XYZ file of C-alpha atoms in Angstrom:
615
model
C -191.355 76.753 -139.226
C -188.347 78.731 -138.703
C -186.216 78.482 -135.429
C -185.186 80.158 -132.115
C -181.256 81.317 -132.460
C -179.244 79.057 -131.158
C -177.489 81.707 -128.761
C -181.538 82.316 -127.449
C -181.472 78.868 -127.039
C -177.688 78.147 -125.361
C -178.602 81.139 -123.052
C -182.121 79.508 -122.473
C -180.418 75.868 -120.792
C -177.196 77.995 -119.451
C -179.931 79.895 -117.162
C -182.220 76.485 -116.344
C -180.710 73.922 -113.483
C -182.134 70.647 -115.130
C -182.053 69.196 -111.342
C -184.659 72.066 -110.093
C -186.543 71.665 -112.905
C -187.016 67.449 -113.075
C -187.370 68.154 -109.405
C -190.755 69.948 -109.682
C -192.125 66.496 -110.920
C -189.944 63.616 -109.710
C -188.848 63.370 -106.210
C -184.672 63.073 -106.748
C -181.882 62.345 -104.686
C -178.259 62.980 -105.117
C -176.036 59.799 -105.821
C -172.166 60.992 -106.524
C -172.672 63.446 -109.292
C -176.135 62.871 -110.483
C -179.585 62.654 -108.638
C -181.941 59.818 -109.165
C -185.502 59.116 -109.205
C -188.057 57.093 -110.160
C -188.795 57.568 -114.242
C -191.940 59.708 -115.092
C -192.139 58.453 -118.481
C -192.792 54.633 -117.475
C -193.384 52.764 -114.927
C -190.923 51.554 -112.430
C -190.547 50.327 -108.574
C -186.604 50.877 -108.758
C -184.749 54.052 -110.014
C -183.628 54.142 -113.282
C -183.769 58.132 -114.346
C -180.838 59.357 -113.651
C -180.175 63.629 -114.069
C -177.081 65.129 -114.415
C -176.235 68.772 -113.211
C -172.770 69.398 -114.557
C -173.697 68.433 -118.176
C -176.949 69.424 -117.794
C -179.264 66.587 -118.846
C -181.361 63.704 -117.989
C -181.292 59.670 -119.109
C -183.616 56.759 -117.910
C -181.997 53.528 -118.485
C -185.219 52.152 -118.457
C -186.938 53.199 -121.058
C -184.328 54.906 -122.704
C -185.764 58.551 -122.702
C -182.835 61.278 -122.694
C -181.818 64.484 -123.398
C -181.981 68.684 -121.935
C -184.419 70.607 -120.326
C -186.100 71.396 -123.352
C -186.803 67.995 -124.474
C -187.803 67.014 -120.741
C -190.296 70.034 -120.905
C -191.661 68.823 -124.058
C -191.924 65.165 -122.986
C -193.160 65.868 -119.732
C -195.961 69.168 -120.450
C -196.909 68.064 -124.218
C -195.488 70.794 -125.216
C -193.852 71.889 -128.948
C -190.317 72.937 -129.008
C -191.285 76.874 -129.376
C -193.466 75.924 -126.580
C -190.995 74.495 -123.989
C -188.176 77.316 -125.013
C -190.900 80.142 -124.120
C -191.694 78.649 -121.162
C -188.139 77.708 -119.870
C -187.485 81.454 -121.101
C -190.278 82.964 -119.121
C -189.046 81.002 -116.285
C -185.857 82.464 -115.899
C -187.145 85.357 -116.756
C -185.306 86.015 -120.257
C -187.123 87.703 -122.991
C -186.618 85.835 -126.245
C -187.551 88.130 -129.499
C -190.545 87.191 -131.390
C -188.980 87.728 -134.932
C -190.597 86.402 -138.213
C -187.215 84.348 -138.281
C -188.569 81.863 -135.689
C -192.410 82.491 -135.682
C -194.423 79.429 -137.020
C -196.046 80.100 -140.190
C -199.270 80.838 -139.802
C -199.039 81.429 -136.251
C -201.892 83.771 -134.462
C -200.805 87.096 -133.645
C -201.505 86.836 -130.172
C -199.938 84.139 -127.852
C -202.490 81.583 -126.830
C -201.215 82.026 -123.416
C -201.359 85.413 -123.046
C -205.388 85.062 -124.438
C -206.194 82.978 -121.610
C -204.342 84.886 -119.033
C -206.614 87.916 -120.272
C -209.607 86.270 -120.176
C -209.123 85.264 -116.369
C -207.759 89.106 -115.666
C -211.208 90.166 -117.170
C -213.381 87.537 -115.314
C -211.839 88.685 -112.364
C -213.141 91.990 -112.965
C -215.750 91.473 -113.448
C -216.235 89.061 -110.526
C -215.131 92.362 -108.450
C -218.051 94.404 -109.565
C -220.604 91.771 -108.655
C -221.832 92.335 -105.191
C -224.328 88.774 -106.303
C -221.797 86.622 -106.967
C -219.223 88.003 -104.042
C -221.776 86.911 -101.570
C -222.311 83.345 -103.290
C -219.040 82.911 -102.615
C -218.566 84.398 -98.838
C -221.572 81.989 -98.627
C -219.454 79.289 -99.434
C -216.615 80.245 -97.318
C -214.895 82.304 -99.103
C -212.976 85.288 -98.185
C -211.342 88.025 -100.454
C -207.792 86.398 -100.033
C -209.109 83.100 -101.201
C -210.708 84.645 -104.299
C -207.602 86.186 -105.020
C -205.213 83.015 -104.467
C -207.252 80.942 -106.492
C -208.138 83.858 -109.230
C -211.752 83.341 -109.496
C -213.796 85.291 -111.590
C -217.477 86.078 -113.174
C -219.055 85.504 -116.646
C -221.607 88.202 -116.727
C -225.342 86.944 -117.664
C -224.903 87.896 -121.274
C -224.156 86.608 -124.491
C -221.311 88.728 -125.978
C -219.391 90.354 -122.873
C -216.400 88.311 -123.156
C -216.870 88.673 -127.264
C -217.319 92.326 -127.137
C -213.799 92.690 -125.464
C -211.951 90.280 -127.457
C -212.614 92.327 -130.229
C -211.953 95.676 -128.926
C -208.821 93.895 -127.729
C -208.392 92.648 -131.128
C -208.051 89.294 -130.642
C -208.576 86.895 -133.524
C -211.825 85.306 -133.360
C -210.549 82.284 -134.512
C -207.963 82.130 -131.641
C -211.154 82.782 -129.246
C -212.781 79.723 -130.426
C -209.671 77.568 -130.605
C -209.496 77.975 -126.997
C -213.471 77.541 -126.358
C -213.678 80.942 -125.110
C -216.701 81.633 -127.883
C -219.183 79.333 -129.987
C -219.950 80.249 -133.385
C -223.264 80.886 -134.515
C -225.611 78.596 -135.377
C -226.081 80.585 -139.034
C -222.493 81.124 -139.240
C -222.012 84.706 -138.471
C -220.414 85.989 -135.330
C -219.971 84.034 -132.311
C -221.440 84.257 -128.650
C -219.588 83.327 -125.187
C -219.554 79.832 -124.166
C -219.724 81.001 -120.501
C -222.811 82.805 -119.152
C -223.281 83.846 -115.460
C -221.299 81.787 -114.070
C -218.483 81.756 -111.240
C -215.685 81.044 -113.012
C -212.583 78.716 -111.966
C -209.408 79.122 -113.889
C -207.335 76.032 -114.997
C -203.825 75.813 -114.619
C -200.969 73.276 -116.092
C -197.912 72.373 -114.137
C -196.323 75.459 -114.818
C -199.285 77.338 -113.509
C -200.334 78.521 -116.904
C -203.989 78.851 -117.732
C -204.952 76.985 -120.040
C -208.924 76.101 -119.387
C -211.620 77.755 -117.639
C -214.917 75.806 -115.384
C -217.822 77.805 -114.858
C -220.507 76.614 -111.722
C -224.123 77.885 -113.041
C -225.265 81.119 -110.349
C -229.107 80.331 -112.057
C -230.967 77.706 -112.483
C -230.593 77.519 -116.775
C -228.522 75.053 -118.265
C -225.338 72.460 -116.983
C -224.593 73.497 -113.300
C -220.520 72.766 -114.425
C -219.350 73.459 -117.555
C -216.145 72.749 -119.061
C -213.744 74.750 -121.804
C -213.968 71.855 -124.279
C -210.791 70.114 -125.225
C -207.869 72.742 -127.393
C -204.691 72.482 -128.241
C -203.841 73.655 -124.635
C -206.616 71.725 -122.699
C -207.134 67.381 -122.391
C -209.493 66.600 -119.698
C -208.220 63.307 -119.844
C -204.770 64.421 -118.119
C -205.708 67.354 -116.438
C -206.008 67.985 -112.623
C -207.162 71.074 -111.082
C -204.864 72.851 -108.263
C -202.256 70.853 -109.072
C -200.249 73.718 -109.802
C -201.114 74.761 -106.125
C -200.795 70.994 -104.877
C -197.176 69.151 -105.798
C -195.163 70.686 -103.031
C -197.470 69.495 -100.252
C -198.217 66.501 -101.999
C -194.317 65.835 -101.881
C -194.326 67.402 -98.217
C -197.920 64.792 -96.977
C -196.509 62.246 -99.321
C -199.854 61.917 -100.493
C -202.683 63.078 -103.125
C -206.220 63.402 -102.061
C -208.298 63.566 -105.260
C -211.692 64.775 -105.265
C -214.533 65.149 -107.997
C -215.404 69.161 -107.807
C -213.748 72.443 -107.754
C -215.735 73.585 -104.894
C -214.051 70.688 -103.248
C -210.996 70.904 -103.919
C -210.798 74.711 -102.794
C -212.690 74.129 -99.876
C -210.408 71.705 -98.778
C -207.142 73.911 -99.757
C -208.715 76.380 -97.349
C -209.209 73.785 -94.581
C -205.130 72.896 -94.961
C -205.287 70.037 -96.728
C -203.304 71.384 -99.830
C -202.519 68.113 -101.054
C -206.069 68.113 -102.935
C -206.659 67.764 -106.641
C -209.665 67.663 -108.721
C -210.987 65.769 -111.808
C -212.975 67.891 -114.503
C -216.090 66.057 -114.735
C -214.535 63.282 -115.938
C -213.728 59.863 -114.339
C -210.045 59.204 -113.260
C -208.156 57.524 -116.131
C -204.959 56.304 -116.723
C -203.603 59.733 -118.085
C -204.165 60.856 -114.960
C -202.937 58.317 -112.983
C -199.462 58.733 -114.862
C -199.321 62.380 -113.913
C -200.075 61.816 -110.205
C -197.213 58.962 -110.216
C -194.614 61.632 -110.475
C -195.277 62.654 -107.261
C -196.499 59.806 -105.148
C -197.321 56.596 -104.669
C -199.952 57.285 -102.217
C -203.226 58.874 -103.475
C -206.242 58.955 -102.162
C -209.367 59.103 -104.098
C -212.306 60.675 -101.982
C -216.066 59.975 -103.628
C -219.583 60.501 -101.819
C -221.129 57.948 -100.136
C -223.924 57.078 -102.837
C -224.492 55.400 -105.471
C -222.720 57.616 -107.754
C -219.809 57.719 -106.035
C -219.615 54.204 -105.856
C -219.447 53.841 -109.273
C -217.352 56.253 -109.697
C -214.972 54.828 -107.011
C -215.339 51.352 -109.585
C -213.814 53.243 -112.357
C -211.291 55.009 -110.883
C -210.145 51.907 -108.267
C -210.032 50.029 -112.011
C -207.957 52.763 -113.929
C -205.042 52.441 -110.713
C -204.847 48.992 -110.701
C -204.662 48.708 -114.597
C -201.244 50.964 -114.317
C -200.407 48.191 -111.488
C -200.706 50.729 -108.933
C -203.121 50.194 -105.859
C -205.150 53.293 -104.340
C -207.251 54.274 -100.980
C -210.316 55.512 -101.481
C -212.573 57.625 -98.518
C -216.261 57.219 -98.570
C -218.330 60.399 -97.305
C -221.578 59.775 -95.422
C -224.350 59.171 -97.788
C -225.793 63.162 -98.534
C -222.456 65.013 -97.961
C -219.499 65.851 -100.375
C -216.024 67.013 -99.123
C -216.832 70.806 -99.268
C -220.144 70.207 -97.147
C -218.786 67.786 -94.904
C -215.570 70.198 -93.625
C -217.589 73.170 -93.548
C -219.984 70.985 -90.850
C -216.800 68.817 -89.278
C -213.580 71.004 -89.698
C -210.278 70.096 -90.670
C -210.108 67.629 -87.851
C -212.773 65.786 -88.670
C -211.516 65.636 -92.140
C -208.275 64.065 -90.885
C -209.878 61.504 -89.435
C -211.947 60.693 -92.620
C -208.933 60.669 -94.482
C -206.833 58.851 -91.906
C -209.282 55.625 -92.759
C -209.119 55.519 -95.720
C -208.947 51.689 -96.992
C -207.907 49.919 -100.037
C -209.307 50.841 -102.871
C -210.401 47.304 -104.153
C -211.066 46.321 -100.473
C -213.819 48.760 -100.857
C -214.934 46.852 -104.292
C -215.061 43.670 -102.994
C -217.082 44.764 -99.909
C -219.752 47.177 -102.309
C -219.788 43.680 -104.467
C -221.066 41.213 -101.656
C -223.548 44.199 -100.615
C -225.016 44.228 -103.983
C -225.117 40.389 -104.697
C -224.876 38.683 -101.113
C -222.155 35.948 -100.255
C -223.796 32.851 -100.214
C -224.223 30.422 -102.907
C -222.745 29.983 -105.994
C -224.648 32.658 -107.675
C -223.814 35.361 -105.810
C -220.085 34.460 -106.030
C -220.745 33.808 -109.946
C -222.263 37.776 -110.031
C -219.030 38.861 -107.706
C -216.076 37.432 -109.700
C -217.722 38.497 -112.680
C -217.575 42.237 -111.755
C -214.400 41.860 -109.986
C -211.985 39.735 -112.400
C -211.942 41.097 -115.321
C -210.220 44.338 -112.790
C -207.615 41.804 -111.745
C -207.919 40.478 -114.846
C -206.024 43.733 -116.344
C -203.437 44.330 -113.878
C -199.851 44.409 -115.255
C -197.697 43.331 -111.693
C -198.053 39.809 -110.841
C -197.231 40.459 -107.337
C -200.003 43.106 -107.226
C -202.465 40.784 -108.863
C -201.630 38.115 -106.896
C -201.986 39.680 -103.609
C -205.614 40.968 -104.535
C -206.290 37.748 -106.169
C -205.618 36.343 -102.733
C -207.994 38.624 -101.147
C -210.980 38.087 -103.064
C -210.257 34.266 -102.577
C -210.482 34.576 -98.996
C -213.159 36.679 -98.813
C -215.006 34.232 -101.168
C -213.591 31.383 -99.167
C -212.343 29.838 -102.355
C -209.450 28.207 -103.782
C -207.373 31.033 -105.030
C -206.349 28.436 -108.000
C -209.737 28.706 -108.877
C -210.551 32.555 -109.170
C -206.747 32.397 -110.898
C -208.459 30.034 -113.947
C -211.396 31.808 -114.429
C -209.470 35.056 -114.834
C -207.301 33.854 -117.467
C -210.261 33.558 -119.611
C -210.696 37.056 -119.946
C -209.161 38.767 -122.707
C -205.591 40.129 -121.927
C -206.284 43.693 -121.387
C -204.932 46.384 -123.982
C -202.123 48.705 -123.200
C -202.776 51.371 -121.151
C -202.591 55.175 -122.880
C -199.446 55.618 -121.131
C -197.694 52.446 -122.825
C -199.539 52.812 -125.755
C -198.118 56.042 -126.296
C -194.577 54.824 -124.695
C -194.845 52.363 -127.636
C -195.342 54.795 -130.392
C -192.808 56.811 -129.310
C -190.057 54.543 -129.033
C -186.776 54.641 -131.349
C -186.162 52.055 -134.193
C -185.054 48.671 -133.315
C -181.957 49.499 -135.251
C -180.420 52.738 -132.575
C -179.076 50.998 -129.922
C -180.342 52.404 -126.341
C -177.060 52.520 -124.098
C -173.218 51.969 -124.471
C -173.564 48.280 -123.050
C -175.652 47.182 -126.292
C -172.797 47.997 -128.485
C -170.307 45.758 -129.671
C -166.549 46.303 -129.113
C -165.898 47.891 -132.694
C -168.721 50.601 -131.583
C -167.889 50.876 -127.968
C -164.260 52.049 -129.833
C -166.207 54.401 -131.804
C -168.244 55.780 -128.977
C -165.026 56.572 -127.455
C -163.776 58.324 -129.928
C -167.177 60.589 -130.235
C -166.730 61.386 -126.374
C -163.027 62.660 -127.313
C -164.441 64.482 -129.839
C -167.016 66.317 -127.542
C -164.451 66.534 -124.761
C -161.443 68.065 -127.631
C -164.623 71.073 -127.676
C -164.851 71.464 -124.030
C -168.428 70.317 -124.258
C -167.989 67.810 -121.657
C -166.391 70.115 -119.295
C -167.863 69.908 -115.517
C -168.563 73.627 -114.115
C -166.270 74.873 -112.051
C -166.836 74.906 -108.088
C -167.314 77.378 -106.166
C -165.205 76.328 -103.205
C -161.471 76.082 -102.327
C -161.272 73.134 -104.561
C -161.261 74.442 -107.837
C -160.339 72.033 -110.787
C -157.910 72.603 -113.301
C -159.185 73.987 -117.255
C -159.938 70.591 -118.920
C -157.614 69.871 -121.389
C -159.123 71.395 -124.997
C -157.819 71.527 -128.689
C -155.968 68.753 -128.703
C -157.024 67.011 -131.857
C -155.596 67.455 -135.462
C -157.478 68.093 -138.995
C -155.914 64.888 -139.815
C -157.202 63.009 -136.777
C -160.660 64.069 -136.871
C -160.435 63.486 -140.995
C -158.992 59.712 -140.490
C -161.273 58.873 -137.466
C -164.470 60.022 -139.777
C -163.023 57.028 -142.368
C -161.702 54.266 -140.236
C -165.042 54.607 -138.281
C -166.954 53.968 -141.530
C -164.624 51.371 -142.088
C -164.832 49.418 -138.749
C -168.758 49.878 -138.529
C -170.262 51.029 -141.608
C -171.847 54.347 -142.832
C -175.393 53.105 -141.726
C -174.552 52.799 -138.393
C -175.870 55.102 -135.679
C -172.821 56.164 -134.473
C -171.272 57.382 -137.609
C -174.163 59.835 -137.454
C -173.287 60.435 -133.837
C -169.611 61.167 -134.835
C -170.611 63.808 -138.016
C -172.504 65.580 -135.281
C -169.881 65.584 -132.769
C -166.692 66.545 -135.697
C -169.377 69.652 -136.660
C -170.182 70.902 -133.152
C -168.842 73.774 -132.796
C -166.385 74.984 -129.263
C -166.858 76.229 -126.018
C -170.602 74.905 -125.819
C -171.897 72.763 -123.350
C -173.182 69.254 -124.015
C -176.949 70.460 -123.288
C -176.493 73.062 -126.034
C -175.047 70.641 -128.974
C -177.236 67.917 -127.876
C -180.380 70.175 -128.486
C -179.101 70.846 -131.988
C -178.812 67.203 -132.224
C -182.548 66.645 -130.797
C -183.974 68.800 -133.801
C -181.887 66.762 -136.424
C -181.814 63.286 -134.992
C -183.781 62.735 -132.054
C -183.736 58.755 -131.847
C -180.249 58.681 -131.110
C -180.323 61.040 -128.169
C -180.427 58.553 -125.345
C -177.076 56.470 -126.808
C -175.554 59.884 -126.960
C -176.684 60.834 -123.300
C -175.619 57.302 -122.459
C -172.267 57.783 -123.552
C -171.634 60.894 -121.878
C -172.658 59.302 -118.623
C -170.662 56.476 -118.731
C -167.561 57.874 -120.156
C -164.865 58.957 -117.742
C -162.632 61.921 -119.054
C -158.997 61.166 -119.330
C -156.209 62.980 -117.600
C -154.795 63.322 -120.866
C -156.662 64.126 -124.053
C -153.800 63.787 -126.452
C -152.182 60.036 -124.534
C -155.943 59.394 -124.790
C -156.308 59.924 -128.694
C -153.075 58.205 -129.712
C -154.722 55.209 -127.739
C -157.799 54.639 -129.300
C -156.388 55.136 -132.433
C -153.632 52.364 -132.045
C -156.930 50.045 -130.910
C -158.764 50.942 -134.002
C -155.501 50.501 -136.247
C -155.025 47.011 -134.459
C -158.854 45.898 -134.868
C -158.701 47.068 -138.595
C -155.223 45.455 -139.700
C -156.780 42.398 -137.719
C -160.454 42.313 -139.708
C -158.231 43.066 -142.951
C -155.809 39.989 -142.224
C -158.816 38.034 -142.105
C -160.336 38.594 -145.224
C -156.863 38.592 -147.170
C -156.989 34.928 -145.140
C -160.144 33.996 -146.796
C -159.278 35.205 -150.658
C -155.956 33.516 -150.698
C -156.081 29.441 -148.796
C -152.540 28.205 -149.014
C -149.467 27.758 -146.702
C -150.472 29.833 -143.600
C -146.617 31.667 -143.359
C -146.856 32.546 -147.048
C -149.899 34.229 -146.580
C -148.601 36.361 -143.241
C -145.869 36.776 -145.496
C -147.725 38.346 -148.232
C -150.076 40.065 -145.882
C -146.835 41.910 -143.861
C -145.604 43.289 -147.494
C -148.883 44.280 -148.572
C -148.971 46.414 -145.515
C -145.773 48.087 -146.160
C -146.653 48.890 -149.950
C -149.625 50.660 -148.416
C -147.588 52.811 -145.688
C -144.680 53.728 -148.099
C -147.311 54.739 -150.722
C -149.024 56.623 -147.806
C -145.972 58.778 -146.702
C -145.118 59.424 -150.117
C -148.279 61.341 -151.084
C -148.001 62.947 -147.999
């Protein structure tokens, strides 16, 4: 594929404040000149992810994820490159020309985007001319200014309205499909709509972007929910609905309530409990629990009262605990769900639902001894048998060991005992989230931070940071206030110096080394860019080293003096070469040991005289 220009792209992360943006998914706070926050991309009880304004990126020591806003975007939404620029673009509301230069080959003619957001415009207008499925949903509770906020819409009963405009529209049919918008037909020619009279529910990402659709059945024929299948834009797996709607007061409660439907979850937005989410017909997994991390610690998973929901509170309970995170869970009475029960009790009857909410495998343990009694060693058998192989796959001991110590008591056994039996269940696979942690992670060989470098690369990191700094791409921004700060000192660095530091650094560590690649892409970065700008150049090109390079940044503190600076390091790297070459002239010639300084010393000399002659 061909790419953005780089000035589309420099003006693209000059316009974005990295902090605002991280801040939409991770709780920060300041600390000196960065902010700080728990890592979205692993799990973590202390703060390791550390963003920094001036310089305009982000680093987690902990798992060693770094780099701009872009790559953050990507990392964070799934998204391609072309895909995080757009949006960052569309965001701060800069057009970016869609040239052939940077168009993927093959790419539709019509964003996939700006398809969905079409679709919902014309469901919507349809909705409007409905007078049927209006009062289905003032029957429900809903007013015009809820319809509105939450964009609802109507699939006519038919099998080719949405079809018949996508073509007059002109919309690839292919794209249609792609997105599960149509269903080819069974003979092969044409297609038909996927949704038919139906309300229909649009789905959002975080960046309030549609990217799905649910339609509840107004008849009696077919599914009563149905789902856009899964697309390039849509996983089930990791999807919440009203999230979009939901992270602020989720930040603001510090808490997620999670229901199962959409008429739940809107029902309860209404009722002013905006911290709701919804699944998509599917059960909670571990995608999702790694999405609702980034905002809490506290959720709340809310499931009727029956049987059902009871299992369903199983699986979900189990998917939390096997991230080592513990979760409430509120049972409804048996016959209601949430949207029934505060239409009949209010919003303060709600609260107090929610306010007792228990533990989450409290609940298990209790629905357990219901199912197989307490007494005897049968029913205790049947109990730990449902119940270990959950405690069986968490990944904190202290977790485990507290709920470990639960079931014990409430089993009124040895805790020692439950502990053996557990350990003869398998030891459980890697959750989706480390699995795909695990694939993603750089080769053994790229160090992660300056601390893992030896001292002949730590003098080589240095001299990369001079580099960037000599190009003014470690330059903070200037304040606003009375306490401006002087121009950092640029230019200071010679042809010659960058020439002889590109040798002696192959010479001190070797060609293969990380860091020589580090300092080609620092001597060929161009000036006056900032370090977000020549680090995304570096992401397309190299993206395993990123973190060491944001690492290096972080740590480095710029010198008063760029030139005193430069004539240091390179006396240190002179000294630690003459030193490893003294060595190995050593080794080659054993003998008397003042003969052999001796020798070295005018061996030395030959080399300097011979040196300022050519020059």
């Amino acid at each position: 594929m061909g790419r953005i220009p780089q000035d589309v792209i420099d003006r693209v992360l000059s316009a974005t404040d990295i902090v605002d943006l991280v801040g939409t998914y991770v709780p920060l706070k300041p600390r000196g000149a960065n902010h700080i926050g728990l890592c979205p991309f692993h799990r973590e009880k202390t703060p390791s992810f550390s963003v920094h304004r001036e310089r305009q990126i982000f680093k987690c020591f902990g798992c060693g994820k770094g780099g701009t806003a872009i790559s953050f975007l990507q990392e964070v939404e799934n998204l391609t490159f072309i895909e995080a620029v757009q949006t960052l673009a569309d965001r701060a509301g800069i057009e970016i020309p869609k040239t052939e230069e940077w168009k993927p080959k093959n790419a539709p003619e019509v964003d996939r985007y700006d398809v969905m957001a079409w679709a919902a415009k014309q469901y919507k207008e349809w909705l409007e001319k409905s007078p049927r499925a209006l009062d289905y949903l003032k029957n429900r509770g809903l007013e015009k200014k809820h319809i509105d906020h939450f964009q609802l819409g109507l699939a006519p009963d038919s099998w080719s309205s949405l079809t018949d405009a996508l073509q007059k529209q002109k919309i690839p049919m292919k794209v249609a499909e792609e997105l599960g918008l149509t269903v080819p037909q069974n003979s092969g020619q044409g297609y038909y709509d996927r949704f038919r009279n139906r309300i229909i529910f649009p789905i959002k990402n975080n960046l309030s972007r549609i990217i799905a659709f649910g339609g509840r059945a107004l008849g009696d024929d077919g599914a009563k929910y149905l789902n856009s299948p899964e697309t390039p834009l849509f996983s089930k797996s990791r999807t919440l609905y009203l999230l979009d709607k939901a992270r602020e007061a989720c930040k603001a409660e510090g808490m997620i309530l999670v229901v199962e439907g959409y008429m739940d979850a809107i029902s309860l937005h209404v009722a002013g409990f905006r911290n709701t989410v919804a699944t998509l017909g599917t059960a909670i997994t571990e995608e999702h629990v790694r999405v609702l991390q980034r905002y809490t610690d506290h959720v709340a998973l809310m499931y009727d009262g029956d049987t059902a929901g009871m299992n369903a509170a199983q699986k979900g309970v189990a998917s939390f605990l096997a991230t080592g995170r513990p979760v409430d869970v509120v049972l409804l009475p048996e016959g209601e769900d949430p949207d029934s029960y505060v239409q009949k009790n209010g919003s303060e009857g709600m609260s107090k639902l929610v306010e007792g909410a228990e533990d989450g495998f409290e609940i298990l343990i209790r629905q357990s001894i219901a199912n197989h009694g307490i007494h005897g060693a049968a029913a205790k058998r049947a109990i730990s048998a449902e119940l270990l192989p959950i405690l069986s796959s968490i990944p904190v001991r202290v977790v485990q060991h507290e709920y470990l110590e639960m079931l014990a008591s409430r089993l009124s056994m040895p805790r020692e005992v439950l502990e053996e039996d557990m350990k003869k269940h398998h030891a459980p696979r890697p959750t989706a989230a480390q699995a795909e942690n695990q694939k993603r992670k750089p080769p053994v060989r790229v160090p992660q931070t300056r601390n893992a470098l030896n001292s002949d690369e730590q003098l080589i990191a240095d001299v990369i940071c001079l580099v960037l700094h000599d190009i003014g791409a470690l330059a903070p921004e200037k304040s606003t206030g009375t306490d401006l700060l002087d121009e950092p000192e640029t230019g200071f660095l010679t042809s010659e110096q960058r020439k002889h530091w590109r040798e002696r650094a192959t010479q001190l560590i070797g060609a293969e080394n990380p860091l020589c690649l580090l300092l080609e892409w620092a001597l060929d970065s161009r000036p006056g860019k900032p370090f977000s700008s020549h680090l995304q150049r570096l992401e397309e090109e190299s993206a395993e080293v990123i973190p060491l390079a944001c690492d290096l940044v972080e740590r480095w503190p710029i010198p008063s003096s760029g030139l005193k600076a430069a004539k240091e390091i390179d006396a240190r790297i002179l000294q630690v070469i003459e030193k490893k070459e003294f060595e190995e002239f050593k080794a080659s010639r054993p003998g008397n040991p003042d003969r052999i300084d001796h020798e070295f010393l005018k061996k030395v000399e030959l080399a300097q005289a011979s040196k300022r002659h050519a020059s």
